[in-house]
Coordinates of C-alpha atoms in Angstrom, one line a residue:
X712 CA 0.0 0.0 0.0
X713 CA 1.2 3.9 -1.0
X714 CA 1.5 6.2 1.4
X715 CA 0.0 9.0 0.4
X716 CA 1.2 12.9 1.6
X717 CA -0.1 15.8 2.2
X718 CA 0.8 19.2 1.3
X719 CA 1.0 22.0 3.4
X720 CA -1.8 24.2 3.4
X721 CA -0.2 27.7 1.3
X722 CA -2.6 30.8 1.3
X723 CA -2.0 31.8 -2.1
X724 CA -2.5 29.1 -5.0
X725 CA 0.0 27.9 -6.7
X726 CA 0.0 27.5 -10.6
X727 CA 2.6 25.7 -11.8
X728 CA 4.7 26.2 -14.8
X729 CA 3.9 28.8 -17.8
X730 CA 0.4 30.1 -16.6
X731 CA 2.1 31.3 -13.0
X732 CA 4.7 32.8 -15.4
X733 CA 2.1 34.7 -17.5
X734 CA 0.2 35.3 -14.6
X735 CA 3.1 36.8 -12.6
X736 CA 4.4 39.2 -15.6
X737 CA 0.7 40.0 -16.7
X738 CA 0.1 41.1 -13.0
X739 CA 3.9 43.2 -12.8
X740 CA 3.0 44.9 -16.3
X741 CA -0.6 46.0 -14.6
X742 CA 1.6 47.4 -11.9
X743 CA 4.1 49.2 -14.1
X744 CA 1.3 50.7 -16.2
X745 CA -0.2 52.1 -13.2
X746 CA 2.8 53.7 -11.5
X747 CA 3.4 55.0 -14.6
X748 CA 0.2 56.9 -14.5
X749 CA -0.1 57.9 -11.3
X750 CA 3.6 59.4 -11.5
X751 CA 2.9 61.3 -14.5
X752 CA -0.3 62.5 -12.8
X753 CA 1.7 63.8 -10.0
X754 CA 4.4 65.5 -12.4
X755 CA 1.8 67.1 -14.2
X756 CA 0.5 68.5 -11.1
X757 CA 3.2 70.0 -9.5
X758 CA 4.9 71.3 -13.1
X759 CA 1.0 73.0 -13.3
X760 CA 1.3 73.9 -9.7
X761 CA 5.1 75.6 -10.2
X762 CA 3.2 77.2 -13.5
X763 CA 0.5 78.9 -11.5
X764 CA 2.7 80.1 -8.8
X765 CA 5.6 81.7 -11.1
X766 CA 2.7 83.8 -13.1
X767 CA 0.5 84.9 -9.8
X768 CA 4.8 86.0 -8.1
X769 CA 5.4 87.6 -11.7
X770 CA 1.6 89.2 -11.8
X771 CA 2.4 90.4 -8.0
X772 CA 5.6 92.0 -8.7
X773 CA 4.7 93.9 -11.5
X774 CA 1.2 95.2 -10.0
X775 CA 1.4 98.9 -9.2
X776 CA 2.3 99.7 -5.5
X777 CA 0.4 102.1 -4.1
X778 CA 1.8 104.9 -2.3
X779 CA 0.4 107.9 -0.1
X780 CA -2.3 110.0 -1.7
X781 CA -0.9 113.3 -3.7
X782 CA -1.2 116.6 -1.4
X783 CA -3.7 117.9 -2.4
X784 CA -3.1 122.1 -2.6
X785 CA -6.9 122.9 -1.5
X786 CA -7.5 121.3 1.5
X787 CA -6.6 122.6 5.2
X788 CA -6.5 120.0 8.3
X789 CA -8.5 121.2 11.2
X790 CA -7.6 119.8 15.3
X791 CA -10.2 119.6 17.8
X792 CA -9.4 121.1 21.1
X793 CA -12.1 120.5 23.1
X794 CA -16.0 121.1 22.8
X795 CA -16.9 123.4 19.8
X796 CA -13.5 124.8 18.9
X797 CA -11.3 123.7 16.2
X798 CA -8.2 125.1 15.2
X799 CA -7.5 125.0 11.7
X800 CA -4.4 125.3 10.3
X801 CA -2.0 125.5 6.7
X802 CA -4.4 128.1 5.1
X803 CA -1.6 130.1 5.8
X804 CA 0.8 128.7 3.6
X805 CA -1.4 129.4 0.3
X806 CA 0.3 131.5 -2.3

């Protein structure tokens, strides 16, 4: 009488010979292809991202500054000193 073995139970099935083989390389190509993607995604993004950034730093440089308000010739400041007196002052300087 044969004595008949058994395997050891293996959580992953095992195919033997050329399909594991096609299997295996069918299953790394997959994996390539979509690490390709997703990188290119990502280099897209941030060369979009780099894109954006330079033309709103160019677009802030170049925007007019704004600086204090011309003098205007016509108009005199006043101070209140308390209840219903004002001085007013640099009427005197008109030509």
């Amino acid at each position: 009488m044969a004595v008949m073995t058994q395997r050891p139970w293996s959580p992953r099935p095992t195919f033997g010979g050329a399909f594991g083989a096609v299997g295996a390389l069918l299953a790394w190509t997959v994996a390539a292809l979509a690490g390709l993607v997703i990188a290119a995604v990502v280099t897209v993004a941030l060369v979009f991202a780099g894109v954006i950034g330079a033309a709103v730093l160019a677009f802030a440089r170049a925007w007019p500054k704004r600086g204090p308000a011309p003098a205007e010739d016509d108009v005199i400041e006043a101070r209140h000193v308390g209840g219903h007196t004002w001085v007013a002052y640099g009427f005197d300087h008109r030509g």
